[in-house]
Short mmCIF file of C-alpha atoms in Angstrom, two decimals:
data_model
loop_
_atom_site.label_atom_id
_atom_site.label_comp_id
_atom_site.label_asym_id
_atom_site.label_seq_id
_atom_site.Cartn_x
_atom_site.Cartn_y
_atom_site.Cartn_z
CA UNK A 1 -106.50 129.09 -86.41
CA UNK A 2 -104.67 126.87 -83.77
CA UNK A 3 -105.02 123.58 -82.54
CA UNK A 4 -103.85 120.61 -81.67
CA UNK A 5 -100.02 120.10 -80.33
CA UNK A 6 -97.80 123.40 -81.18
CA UNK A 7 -94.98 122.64 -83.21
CA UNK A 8 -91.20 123.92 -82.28
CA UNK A 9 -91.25 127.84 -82.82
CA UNK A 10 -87.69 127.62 -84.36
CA UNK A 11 -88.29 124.87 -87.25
CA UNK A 12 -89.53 126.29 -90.16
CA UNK A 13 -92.19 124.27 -92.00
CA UNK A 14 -92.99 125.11 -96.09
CA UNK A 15 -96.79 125.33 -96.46
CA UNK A 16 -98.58 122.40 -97.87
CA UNK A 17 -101.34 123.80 -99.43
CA UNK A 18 -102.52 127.51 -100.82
CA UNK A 19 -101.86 130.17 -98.99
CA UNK A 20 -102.98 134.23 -99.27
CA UNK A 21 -106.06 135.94 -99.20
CA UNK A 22 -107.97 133.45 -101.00
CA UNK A 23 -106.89 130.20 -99.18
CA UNK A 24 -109.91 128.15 -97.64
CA UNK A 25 -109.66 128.11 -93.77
CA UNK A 26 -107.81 125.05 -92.27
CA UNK A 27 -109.90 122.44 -91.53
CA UNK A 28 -110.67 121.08 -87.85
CA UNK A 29 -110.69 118.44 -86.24
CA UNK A 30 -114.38 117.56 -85.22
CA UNK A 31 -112.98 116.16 -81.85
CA UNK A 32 -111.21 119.38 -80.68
CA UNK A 33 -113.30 121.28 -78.67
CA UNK A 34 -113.06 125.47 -79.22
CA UNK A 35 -114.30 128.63 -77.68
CA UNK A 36 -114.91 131.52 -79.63
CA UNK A 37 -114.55 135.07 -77.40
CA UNK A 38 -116.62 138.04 -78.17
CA UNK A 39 -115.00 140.86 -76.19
CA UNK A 40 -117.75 142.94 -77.07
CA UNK A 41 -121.61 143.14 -79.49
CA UNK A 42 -120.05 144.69 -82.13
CA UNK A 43 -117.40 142.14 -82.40
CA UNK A 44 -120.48 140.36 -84.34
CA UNK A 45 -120.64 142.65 -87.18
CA UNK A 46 -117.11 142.76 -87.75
CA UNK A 47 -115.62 141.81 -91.16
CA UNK A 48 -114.89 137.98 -91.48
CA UNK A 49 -112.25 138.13 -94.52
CA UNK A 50 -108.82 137.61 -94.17
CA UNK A 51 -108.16 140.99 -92.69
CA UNK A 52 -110.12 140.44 -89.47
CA UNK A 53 -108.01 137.27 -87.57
CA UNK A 54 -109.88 134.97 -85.51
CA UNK A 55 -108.62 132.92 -82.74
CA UNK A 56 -109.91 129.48 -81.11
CA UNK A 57 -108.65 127.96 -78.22
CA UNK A 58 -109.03 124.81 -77.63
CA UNK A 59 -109.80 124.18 -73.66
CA UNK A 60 -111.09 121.22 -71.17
CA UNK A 61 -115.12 121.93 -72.18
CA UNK A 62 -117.75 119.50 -74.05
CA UNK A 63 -117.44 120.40 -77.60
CA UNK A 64 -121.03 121.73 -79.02
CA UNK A 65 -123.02 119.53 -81.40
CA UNK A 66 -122.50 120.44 -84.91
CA UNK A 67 -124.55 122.96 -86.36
CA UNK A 68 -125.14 124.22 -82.80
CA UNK A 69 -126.01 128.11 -82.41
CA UNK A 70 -123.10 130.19 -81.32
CA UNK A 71 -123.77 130.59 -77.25
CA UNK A 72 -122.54 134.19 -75.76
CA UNK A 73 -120.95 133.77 -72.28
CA UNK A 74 -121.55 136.34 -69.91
CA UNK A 75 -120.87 137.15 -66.45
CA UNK A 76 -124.25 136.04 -65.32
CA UNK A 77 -125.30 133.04 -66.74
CA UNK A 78 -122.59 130.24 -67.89
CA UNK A 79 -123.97 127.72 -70.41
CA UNK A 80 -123.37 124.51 -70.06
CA UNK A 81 -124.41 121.53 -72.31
CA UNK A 82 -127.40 119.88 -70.72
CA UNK A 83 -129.01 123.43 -70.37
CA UNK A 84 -129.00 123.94 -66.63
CA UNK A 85 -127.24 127.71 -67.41
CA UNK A 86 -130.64 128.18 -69.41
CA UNK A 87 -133.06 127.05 -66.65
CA UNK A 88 -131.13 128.99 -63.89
CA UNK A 89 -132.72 132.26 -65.56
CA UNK A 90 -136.19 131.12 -65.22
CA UNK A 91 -135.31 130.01 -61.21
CA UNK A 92 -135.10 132.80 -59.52
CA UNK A 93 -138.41 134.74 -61.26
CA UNK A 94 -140.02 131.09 -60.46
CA UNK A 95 -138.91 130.86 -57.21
CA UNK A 96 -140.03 134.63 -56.19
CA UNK A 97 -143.22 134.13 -57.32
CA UNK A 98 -143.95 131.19 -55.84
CA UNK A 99 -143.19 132.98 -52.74
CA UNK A 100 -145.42 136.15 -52.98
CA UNK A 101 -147.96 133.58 -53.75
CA UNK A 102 -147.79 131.71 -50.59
CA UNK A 103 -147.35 135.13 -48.53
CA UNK A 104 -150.45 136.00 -50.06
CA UNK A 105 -152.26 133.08 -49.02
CA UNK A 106 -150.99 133.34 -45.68
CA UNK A 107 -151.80 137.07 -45.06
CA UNK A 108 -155.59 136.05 -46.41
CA UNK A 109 -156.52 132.79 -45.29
CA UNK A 110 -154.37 133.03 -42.24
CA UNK A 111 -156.09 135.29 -39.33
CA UNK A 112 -159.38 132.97 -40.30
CA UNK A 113 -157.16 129.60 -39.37
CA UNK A 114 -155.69 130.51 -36.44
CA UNK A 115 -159.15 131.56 -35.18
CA UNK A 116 -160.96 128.66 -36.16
CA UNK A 117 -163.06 127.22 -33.08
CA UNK A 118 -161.42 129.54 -30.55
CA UNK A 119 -165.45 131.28 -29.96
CA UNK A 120 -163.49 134.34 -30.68
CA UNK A 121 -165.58 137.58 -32.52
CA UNK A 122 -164.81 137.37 -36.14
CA UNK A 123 -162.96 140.32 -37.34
CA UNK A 124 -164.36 142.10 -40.30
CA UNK A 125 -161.89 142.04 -43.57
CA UNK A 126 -159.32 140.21 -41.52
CA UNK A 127 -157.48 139.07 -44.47
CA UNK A 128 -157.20 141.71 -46.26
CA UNK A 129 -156.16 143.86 -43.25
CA UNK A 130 -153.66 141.13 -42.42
CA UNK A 131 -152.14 141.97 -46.46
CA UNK A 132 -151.85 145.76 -46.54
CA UNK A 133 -150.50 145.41 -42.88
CA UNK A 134 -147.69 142.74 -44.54
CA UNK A 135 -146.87 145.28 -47.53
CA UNK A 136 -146.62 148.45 -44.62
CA UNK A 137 -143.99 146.81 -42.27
CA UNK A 138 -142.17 144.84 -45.65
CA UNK A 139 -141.80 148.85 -46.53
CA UNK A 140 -140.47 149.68 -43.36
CA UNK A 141 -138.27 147.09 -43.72
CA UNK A 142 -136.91 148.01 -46.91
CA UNK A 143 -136.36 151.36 -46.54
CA UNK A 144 -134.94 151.10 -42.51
CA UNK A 145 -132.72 147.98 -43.85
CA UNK A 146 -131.44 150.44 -46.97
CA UNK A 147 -130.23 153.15 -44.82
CA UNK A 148 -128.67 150.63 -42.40
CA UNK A 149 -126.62 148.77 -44.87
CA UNK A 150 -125.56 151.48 -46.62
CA UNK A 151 -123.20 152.57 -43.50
CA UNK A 152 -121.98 148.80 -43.71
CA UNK A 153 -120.62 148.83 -47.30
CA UNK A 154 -118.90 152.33 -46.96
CA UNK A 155 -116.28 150.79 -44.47
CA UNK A 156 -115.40 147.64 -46.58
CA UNK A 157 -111.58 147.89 -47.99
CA UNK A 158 -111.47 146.62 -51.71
CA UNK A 159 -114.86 146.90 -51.98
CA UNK A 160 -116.05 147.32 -55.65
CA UNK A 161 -117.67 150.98 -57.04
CA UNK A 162 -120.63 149.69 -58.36
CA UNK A 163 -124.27 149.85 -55.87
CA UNK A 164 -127.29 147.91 -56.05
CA UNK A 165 -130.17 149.99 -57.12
CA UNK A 166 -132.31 151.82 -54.62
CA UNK A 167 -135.27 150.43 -53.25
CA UNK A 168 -136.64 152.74 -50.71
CA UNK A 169 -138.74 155.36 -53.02
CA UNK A 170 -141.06 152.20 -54.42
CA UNK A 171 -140.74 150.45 -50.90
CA UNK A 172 -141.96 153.77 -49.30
CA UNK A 173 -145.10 154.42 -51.58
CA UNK A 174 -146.12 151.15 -51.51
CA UNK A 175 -146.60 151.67 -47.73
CA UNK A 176 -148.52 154.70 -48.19
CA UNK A 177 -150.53 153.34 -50.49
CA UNK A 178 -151.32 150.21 -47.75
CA UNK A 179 -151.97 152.29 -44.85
CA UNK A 180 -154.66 154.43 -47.22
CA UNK A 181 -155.64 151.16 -48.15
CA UNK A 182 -156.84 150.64 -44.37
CA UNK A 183 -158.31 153.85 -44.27
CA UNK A 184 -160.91 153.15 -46.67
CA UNK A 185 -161.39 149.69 -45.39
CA UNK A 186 -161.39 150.99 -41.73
CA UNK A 187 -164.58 153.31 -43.57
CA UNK A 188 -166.37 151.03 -45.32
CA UNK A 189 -166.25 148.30 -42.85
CA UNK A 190 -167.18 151.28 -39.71
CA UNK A 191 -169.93 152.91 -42.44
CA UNK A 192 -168.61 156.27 -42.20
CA UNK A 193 -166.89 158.71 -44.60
CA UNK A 194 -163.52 159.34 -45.43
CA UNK A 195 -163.57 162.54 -43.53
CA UNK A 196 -165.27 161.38 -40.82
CA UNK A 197 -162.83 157.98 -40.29
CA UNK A 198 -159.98 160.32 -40.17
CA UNK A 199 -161.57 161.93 -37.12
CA UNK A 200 -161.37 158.25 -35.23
CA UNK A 201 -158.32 157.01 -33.22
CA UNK A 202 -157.17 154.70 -35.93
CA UNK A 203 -157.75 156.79 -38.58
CA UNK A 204 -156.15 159.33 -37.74
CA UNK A 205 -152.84 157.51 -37.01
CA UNK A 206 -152.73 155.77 -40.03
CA UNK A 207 -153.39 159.58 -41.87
CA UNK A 208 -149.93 160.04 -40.01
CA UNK A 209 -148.79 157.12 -40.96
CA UNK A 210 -149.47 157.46 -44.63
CA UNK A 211 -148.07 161.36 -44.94
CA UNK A 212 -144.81 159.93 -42.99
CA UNK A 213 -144.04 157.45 -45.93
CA UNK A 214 -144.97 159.81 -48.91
CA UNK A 215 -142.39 162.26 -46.80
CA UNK A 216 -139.64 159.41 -46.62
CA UNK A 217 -140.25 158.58 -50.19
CA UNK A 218 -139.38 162.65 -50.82
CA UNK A 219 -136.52 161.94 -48.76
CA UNK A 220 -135.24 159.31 -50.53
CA UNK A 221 -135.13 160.94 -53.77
CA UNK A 222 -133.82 163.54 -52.54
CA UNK A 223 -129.65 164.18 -52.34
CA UNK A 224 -130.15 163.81 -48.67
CA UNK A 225 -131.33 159.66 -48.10
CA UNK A 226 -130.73 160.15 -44.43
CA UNK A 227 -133.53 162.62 -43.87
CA UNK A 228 -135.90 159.77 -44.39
CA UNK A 229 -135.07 158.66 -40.65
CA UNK A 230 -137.34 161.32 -39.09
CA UNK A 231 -140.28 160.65 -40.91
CA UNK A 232 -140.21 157.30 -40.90
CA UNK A 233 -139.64 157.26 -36.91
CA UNK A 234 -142.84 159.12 -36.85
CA UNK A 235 -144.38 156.00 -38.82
CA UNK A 236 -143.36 153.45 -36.14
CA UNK A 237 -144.05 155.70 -33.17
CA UNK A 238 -147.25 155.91 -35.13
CA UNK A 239 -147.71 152.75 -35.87
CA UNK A 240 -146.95 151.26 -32.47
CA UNK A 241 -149.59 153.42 -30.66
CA UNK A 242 -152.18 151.90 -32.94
CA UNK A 243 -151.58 148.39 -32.24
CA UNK A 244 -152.12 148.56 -28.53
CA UNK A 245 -155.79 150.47 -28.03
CA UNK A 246 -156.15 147.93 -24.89
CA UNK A 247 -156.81 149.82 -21.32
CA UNK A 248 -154.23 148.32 -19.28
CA UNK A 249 -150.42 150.11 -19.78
CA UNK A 250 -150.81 150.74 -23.52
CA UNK A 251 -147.47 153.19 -23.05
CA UNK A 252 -145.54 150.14 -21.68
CA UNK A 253 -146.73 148.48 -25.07
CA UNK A 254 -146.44 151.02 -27.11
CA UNK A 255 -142.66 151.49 -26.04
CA UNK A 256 -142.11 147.58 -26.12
CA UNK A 257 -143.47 147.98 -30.25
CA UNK A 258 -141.20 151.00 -31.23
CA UNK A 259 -137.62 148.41 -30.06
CA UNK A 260 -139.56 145.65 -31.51
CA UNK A 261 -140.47 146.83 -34.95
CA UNK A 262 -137.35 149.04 -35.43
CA UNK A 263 -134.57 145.82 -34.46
CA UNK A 264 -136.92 143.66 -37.24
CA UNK A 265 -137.15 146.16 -39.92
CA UNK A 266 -133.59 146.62 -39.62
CA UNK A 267 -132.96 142.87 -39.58
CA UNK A 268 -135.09 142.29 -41.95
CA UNK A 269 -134.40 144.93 -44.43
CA UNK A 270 -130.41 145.04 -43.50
CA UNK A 271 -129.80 141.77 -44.77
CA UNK A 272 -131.88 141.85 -47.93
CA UNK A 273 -129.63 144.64 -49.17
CA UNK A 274 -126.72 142.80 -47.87
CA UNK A 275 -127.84 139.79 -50.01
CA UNK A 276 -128.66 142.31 -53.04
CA UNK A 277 -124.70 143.83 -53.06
CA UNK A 278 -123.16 140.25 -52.34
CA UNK A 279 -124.80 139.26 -55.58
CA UNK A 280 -123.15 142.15 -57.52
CA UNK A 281 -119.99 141.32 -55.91
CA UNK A 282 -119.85 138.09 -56.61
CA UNK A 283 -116.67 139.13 -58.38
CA UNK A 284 -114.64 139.81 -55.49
CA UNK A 285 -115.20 137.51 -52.72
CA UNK A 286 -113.06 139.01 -50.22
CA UNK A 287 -115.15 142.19 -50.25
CA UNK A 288 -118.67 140.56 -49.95
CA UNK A 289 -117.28 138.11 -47.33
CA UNK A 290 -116.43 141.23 -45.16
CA UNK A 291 -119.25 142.72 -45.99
CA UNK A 292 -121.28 139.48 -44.61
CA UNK A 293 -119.42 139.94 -41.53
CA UNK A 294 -119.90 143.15 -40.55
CA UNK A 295 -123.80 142.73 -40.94
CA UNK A 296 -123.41 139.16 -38.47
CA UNK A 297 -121.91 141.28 -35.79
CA UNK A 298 -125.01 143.96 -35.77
CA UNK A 299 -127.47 141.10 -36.03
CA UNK A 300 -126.51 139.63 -33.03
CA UNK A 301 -127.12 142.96 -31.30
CA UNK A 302 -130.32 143.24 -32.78
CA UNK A 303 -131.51 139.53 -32.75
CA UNK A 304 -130.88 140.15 -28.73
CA UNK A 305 -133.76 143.29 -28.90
CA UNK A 306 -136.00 141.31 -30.57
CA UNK A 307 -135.87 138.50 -27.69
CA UNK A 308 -135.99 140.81 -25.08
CA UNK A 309 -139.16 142.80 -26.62
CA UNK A 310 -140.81 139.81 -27.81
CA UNK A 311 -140.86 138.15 -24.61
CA UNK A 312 -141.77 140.97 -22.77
CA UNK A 313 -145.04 141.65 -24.80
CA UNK A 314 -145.67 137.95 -24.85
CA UNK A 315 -145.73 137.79 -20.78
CA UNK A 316 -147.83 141.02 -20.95
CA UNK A 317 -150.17 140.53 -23.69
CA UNK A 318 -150.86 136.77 -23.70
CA UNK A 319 -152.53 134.61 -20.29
CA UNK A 320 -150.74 131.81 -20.20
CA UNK A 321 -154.33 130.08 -20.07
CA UNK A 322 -154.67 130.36 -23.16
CA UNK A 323 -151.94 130.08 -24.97
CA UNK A 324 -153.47 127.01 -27.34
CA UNK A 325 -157.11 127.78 -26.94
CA UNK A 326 -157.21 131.92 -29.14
CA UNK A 327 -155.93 133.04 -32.04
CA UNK A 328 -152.89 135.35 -30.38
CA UNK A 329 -151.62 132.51 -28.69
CA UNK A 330 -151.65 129.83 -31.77
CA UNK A 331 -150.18 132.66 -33.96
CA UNK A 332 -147.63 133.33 -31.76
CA UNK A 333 -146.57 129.95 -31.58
CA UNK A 334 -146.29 129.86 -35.08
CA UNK A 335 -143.80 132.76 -35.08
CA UNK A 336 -141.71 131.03 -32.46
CA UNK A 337 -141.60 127.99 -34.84
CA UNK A 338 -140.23 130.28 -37.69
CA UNK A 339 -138.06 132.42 -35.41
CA UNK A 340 -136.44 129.23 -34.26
CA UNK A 341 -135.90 128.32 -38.08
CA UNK A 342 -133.77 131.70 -38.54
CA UNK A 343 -131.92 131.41 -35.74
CA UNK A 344 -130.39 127.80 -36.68
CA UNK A 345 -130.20 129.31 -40.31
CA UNK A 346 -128.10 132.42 -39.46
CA UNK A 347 -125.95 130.48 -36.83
CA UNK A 348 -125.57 128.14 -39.66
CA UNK A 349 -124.37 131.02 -42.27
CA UNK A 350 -121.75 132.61 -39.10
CA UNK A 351 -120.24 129.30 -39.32
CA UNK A 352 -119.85 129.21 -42.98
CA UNK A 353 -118.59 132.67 -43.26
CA UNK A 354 -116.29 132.00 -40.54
CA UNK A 355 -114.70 128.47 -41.75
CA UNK A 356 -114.56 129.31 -45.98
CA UNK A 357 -113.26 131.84 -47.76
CA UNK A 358 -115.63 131.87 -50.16
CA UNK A 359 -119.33 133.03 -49.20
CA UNK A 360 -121.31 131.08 -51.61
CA UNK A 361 -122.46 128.95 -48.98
CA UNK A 362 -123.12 131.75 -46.62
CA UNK A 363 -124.90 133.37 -48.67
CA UNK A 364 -126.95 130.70 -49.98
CA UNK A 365 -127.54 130.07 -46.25
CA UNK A 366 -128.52 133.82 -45.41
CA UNK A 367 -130.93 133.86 -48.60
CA UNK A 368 -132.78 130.60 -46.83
CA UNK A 369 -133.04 133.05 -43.73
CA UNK A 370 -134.61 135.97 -45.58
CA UNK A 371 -137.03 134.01 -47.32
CA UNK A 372 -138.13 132.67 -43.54
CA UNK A 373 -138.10 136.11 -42.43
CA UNK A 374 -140.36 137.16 -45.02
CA UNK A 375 -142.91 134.54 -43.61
CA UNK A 376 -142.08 136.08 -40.22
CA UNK A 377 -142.96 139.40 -41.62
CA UNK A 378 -146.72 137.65 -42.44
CA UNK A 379 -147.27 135.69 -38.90
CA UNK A 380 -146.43 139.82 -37.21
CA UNK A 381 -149.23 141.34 -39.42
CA UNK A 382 -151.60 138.35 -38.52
CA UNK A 383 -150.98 139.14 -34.38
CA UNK A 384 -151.94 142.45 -35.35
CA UNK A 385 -155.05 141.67 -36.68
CA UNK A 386 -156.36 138.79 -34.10
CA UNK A 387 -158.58 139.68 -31.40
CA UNK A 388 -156.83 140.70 -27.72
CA UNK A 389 -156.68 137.57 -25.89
CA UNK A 390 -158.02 138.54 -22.81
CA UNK A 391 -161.41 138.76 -23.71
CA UNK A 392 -161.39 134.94 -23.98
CA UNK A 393 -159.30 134.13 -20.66
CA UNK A 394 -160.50 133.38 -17.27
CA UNK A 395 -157.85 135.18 -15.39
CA UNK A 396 -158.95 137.99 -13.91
#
């Protein structure tokens, strides 16, 4: 064991005490501060006698207390001594449940808030409408963003061989399972059988809807990922002819939701797989710096379709009467709010990426945008779910 000063290799010193197998280990000091490395679990197990060496180096950390338990160092979580390495495990779970319990909140209690003393009809099941609605385009999402990203990491030089681990097969069922979860709301809320609601407009679509997914989630198990794009184009064609039934230019709408839903699922989705393999690479910051890049430049494009779309549906869909006064128009507003929020937050991250060479930052930055994205993904379902506001405007 060595510590302390190291003496000149070329002066001989005579030993001082008893040396050979049965010599006690040298004492030391309780002021020098050692590491011990494990290179691997069975290193535990191995044979502590004096045929199995052990090394200490003594380095610039906080020696442990005495009698401390040994603490493993691994590439995820680095101890420190007033336990924050600890606490950082129990952050993240913490932190994403907090979430998904303030979506859920949202997607219930939300369509009945915005609604609240507009005179508008009261929708039946609203909330939970408003929920399956969230878990179908968060699917969408998930599976669009996986095969989009995928073509982004192929391209990056020095990029490491490992993958995050697929998504889309879960993402996909789950959105099955939500748009058959409107199917049997849509006939217990309409009083007719399951048979009989697949005979209706928006039963029928969401039959398509929910075959689609299933289909993409065959896809996506399959050696052939890509395949999933057909099917689930059929589930946003699908899905965008159900959300305008109104009489006035539901094709213009219709179109207007395909661009609409497509650019956010990809936005969406893209960068939470983005953030996913940055994660894994924290290793090699050069590769998940480029990779950041090369998702900025496509978000731009796509953050321009969503502006475009969204104001066109908002001129078409909403009088400007009555913008404050029905549910559309105060959940609307509430989007803008949060669509302003991501903007400043990925402009923010651009910067970042552009000025350091490291991405922490950036990628703390993007995670902030995701998370507000997810809350976008909850203020879309609700506008799906609140009455059309021309039934309440005075225009003719």
């Amino acid at each position: 064991m060595f510590s302390g000063t190291p003496a000149d290799p070329a002066a001989r010193t005579a030993p001082t005490g008893p040396t050979g197998p049965d010599a006690p280990p040298a004492a030391v000091p309780p002021d020098a501060p050692t590491l011990a490395l494990s290179l691997s679990p069975a290193a535990r197990t191995a044979p502590t006698g004096s045929d199995a060496p052990t090394l200490a180096l003594s380095i610039g950390v906080p020696p442990l207390p005495t009698g401390a338990p040994p603490v493993a160092v691994t590439a995820d979580v680095v101890p420190s001594a007033d336990g924050s390495g600890r606490r950082s495990r129990f952050l993240l779970p913490a932190s994403l449940a907090a979430a998904a319990l303030l979506a859920l909140l949202m997607a219930l209690l939300g369509p009945g808030l915005v609604a609240r003393g507009t005179g508008e009809l009261r929708i039946p099941g609203a909330g939970l409408t408003t929920l399956l609605r969230t878990v179908l385009f968060t699917a969408l999402a998930v599976h669009l963003g996986e095969l989009l990203a995928r073509q982004l990491v192929r391209p990056v030089r020095g990029r490491p061989r490992t993958a995050v681990r697929s998504w889309s097969v879960c993402a996909a069922l789950a959105g099955a399972a939500a748009a058959a979860g409107q199917i049997v709301q849509l006939a217990a809320v309409s009083g007719l059988g399951i048979t009989e609601t697949y005979a209706t407009r928006d039963g029928g679509l969401l039959l398509l809807i929910a075959n689609g997914l299933v289909l993409a989630a065959g896809c996506a198990a399959s050696k052939r990922p890509a395949l999933a794009l057909a099917p689930l184009a059929v589930v946003i064609g699908a899905e965008a002819i159900r959300a305008h039934p109104e009489a006035y230019s539901p094709e213009i709408g219709a179109a207007l939701t395909v661009v609409h839903l497509t650019a956010a699922s990809l936005w969406t989705g893209g960068l939470l797989y983005v953030l996913r393999t940055m994660w894994l690479w924290r290793g090699s910051p050069v590769a998940a710096r480029a990779l950041l890049g090369r998702y900025a430049r496509l978000a731009i494009w796509l953050y321009v379709a969503l502006a475009a779309t969204g104001t066109a549906s908002t001129l078409r869909r909403l009088p400007l009467d009555v913008v404050f006064t029905s549910a559309y128009g105060r959940t609307l507003l509430v989007k803008l709010a949060l669509m302003t929020v991501v903007s400043a937050l990925a402009v923010a991250a651009r910067r970042r990426m552009l000025r350091d060479t490291d991405p922490a930052l950036a990628h703390r930055l993007a995670r902030r945008e995701q998370v507000v994205l997810g809350a976008v993904v909850v203020v879309s379902a609700i506008l799906t779910v609140v009455p059309d506001p021309h039934w309440i405007s005075m225009r003719p």
